[in-house]
Coordinates of C-alpha atoms in Angstrom, one line a residue:
X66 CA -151.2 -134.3 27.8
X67 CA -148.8 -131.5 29.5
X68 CA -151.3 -131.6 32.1
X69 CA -151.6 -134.8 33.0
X70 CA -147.9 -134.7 33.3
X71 CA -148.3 -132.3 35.5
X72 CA -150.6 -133.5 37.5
X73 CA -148.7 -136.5 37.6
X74 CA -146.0 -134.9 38.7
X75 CA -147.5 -133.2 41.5
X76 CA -149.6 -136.5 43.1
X77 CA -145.8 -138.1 42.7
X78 CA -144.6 -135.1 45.0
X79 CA -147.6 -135.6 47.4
X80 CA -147.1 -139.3 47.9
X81 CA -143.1 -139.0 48.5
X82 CA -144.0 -136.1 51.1
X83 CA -146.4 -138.1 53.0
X84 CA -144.7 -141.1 52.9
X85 CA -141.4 -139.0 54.1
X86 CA -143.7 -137.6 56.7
X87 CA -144.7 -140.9 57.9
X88 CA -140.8 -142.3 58.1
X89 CA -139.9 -139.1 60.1
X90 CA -143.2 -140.2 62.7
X91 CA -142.0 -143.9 62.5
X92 CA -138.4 -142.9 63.7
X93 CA -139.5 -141.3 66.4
X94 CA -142.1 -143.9 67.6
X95 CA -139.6 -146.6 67.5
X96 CA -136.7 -144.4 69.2
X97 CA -139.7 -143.2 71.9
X98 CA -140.3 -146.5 72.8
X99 CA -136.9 -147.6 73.1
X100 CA -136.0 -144.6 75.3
X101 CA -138.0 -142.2 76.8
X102 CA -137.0 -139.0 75.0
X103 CA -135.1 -140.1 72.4
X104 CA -137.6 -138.7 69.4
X105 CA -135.3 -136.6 68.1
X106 CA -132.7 -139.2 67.9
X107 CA -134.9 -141.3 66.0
X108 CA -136.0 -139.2 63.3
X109 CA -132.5 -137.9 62.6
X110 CA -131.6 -141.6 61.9
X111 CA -134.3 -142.3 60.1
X112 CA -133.7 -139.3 57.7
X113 CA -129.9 -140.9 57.7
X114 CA -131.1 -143.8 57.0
X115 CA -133.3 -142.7 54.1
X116 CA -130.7 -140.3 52.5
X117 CA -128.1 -143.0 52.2
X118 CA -131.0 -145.2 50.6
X119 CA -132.1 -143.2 48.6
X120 CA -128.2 -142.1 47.3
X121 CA -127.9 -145.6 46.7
X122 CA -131.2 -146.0 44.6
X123 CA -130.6 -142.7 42.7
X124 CA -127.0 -143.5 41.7
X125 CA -127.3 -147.3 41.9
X126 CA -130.6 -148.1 41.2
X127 CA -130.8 -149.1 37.8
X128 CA -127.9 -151.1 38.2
X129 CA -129.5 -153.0 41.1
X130 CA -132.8 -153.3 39.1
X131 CA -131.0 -155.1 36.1
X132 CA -128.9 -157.2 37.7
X133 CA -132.0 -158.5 40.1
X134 CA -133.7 -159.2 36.9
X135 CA -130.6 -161.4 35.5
X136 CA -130.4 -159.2 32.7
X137 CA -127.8 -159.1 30.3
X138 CA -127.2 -156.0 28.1
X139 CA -126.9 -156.4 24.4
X140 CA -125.2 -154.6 21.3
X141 CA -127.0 -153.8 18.2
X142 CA -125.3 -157.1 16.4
X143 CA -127.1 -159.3 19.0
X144 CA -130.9 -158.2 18.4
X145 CA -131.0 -155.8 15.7
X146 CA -134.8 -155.2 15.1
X147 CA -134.9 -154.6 19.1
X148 CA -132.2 -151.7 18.3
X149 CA -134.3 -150.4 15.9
X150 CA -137.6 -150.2 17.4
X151 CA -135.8 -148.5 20.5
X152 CA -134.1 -145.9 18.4
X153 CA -137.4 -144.7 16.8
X154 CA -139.2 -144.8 19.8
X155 CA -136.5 -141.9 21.3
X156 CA -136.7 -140.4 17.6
X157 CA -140.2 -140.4 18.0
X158 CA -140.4 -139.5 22.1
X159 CA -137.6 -136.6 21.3
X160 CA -135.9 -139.0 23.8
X161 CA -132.4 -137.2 24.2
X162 CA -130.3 -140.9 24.2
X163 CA -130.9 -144.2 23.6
X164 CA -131.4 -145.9 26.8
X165 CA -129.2 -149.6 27.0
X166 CA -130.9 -152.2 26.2
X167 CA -130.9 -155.6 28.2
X168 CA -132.7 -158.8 27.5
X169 CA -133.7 -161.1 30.3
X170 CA -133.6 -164.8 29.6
X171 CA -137.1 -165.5 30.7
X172 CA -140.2 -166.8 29.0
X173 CA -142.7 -164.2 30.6
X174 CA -143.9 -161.4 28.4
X175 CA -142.3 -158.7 30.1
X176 CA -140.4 -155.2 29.6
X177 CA -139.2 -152.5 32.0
X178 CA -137.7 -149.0 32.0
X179 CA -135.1 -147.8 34.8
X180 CA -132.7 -145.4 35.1
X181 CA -132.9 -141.8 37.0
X182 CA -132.7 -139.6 33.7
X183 CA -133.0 -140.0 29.9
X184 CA -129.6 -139.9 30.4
X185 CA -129.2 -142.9 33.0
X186 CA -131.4 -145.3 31.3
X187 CA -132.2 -148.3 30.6
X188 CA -135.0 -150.5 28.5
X189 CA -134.8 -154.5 29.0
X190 CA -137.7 -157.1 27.4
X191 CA -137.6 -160.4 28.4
X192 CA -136.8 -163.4 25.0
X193 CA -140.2 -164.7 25.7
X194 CA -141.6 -161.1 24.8
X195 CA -139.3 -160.8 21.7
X196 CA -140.4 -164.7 20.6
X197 CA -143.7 -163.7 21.1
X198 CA -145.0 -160.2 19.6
X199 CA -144.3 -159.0 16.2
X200 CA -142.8 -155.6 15.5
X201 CA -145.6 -153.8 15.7
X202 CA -146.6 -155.0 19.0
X203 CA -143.1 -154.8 20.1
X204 CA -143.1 -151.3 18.6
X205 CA -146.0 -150.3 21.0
X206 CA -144.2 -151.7 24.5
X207 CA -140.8 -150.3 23.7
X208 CA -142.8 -147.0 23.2
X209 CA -144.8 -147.6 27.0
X210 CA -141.1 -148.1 28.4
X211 CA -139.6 -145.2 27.0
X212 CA -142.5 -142.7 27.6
X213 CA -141.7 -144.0 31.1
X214 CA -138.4 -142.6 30.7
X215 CA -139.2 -139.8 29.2
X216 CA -141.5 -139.0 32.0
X217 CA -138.8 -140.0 34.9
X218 CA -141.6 -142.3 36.0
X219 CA -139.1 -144.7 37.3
X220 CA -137.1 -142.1 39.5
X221 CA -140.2 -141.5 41.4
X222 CA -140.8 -145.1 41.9
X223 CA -137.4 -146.1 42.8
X224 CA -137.0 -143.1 45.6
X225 CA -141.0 -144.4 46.5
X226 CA -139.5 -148.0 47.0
X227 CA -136.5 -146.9 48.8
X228 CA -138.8 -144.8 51.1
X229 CA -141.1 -148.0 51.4
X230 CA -138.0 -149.9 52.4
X231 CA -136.9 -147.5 55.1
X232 CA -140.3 -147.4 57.0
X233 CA -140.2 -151.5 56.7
X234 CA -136.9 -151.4 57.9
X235 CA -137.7 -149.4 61.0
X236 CA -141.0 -151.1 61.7
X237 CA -138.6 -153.9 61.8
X238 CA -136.5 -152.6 64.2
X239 CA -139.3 -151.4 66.2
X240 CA -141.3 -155.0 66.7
X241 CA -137.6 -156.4 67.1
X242 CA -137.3 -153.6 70.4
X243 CA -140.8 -153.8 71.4
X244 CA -140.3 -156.3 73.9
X245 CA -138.1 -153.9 75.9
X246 CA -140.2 -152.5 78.8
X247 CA -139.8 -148.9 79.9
X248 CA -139.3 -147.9 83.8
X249 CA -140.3 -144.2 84.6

C-alpha cells in the first residue's frame, strides 16, 4: 500500500512539473507574440501569476471550495452519527485531527475532502447522502474522504487546478492579443 502511495506521490510530482513546464512555455508564447522579445517577460509573469494563485489555493482553498459548494459547517449537536462516523474514520486512519465537517443542502449523493493538511481539513456530505445511505455505507465514504486527507490528495489537486487555471488564463490573454500584428 506504501507503494502505491508512493507512486502516487511521484506521478502527482510529474504532472505538476509538466504542467508547470507548459505555463512557463505558454507565458512566453503569448508575451512573444505580443512583442518581439519579450519571452522573458512573459514567463516571469506567468510564474507571478501562478505563485499568487497557488498562495491563494494553498491558504484559501478549502475555504473557497466550501463556500462554492454552499456548505454550511456543523457541530456534533446538529448530526451526531455524522460526528461519529468521522471520528472513527481518523481513529481508524491514525488521522492526526478531526477534519470540520460541513453538510451541503443538496439532494445529490455526494461527499468531498479539502484542506492542505490533516491539519487544515475539511469533510462535507451533502443531506441527500445522509437521507440516503445507512451507517455502514456512510461509514465507507467518510472513510474514502478521509483517506483522501490522509494522503493530501486534495493539495495536489487544488495546486493542479490552480495550475490549470493559470494556463487558461493566459491562453485567454493570448487569443484576446492575437489580433495584434507584429512589424519587424
Amino acid at each position: 500500500m506504501h507503494e502505491l502511495i508512493r507512486a502516487n506521490r511521484r506521478r502527482a510530482a510529474l504532472l505538476t512539473a509538466g504542467m508547470a513546464l507548459l505555463l512557463v512555455a505558454l507565458g512566453f508564447a503569448v508575451a512573444e507574440s505580443a512583442a518581439r522579445g519579450a519571452g522573458k517577460f512573459g514567463i516571469v509573469l506567468a510564474l507571478i501569476i501562478w505563485a499568487v494563485q497557488a498562495a491563494i489555493a494553498y491558504f484559501g482553498g478549502r475555504k473557497i471550495m466550501l463556500s462554492m459548494s454552499g456548505a454550511r459547517k456543523i457541530e456534533k449537536s446538529d448530526h451526531p452519527i455524522l460526528f461519529n462516523v468521522v471520528e472513527e474514520m481518523c481513529v481508524a486512519s491514525g488521522n492526526p485531527r478531526v477534519p470540520d465537517i460541513y453538510i451541503i443542502d443538496d439532494d445529490a449523493l455526494n461527499a468531498f475532502a479539502t484542506g492542505r493538511d490533516p491539519e487544515h481539513s475539511a469533510v462535507a456530505v451533502t443531506s441527500g447522502l445522509l437521507k440516503t445511505l445507512d451507517r455502514d455505507e456512510l461509514q465507507g465514504v467518510i472513510a474514502h474522504e478521509i483517506s483522501h486527507v490522509r494522503n493530501q490528495d486534495v493539495l495536489y489537486m487544488t495546486m493542479l487546478g490552480v495550475m490549470m487555471g493559470t494556463i487558461l488564463l493566459l491562453a485567454d490573454i493570448g487569443l484576446r492579443s492575437g489580433g495584434r500584428t507584429r512589424t519587424s
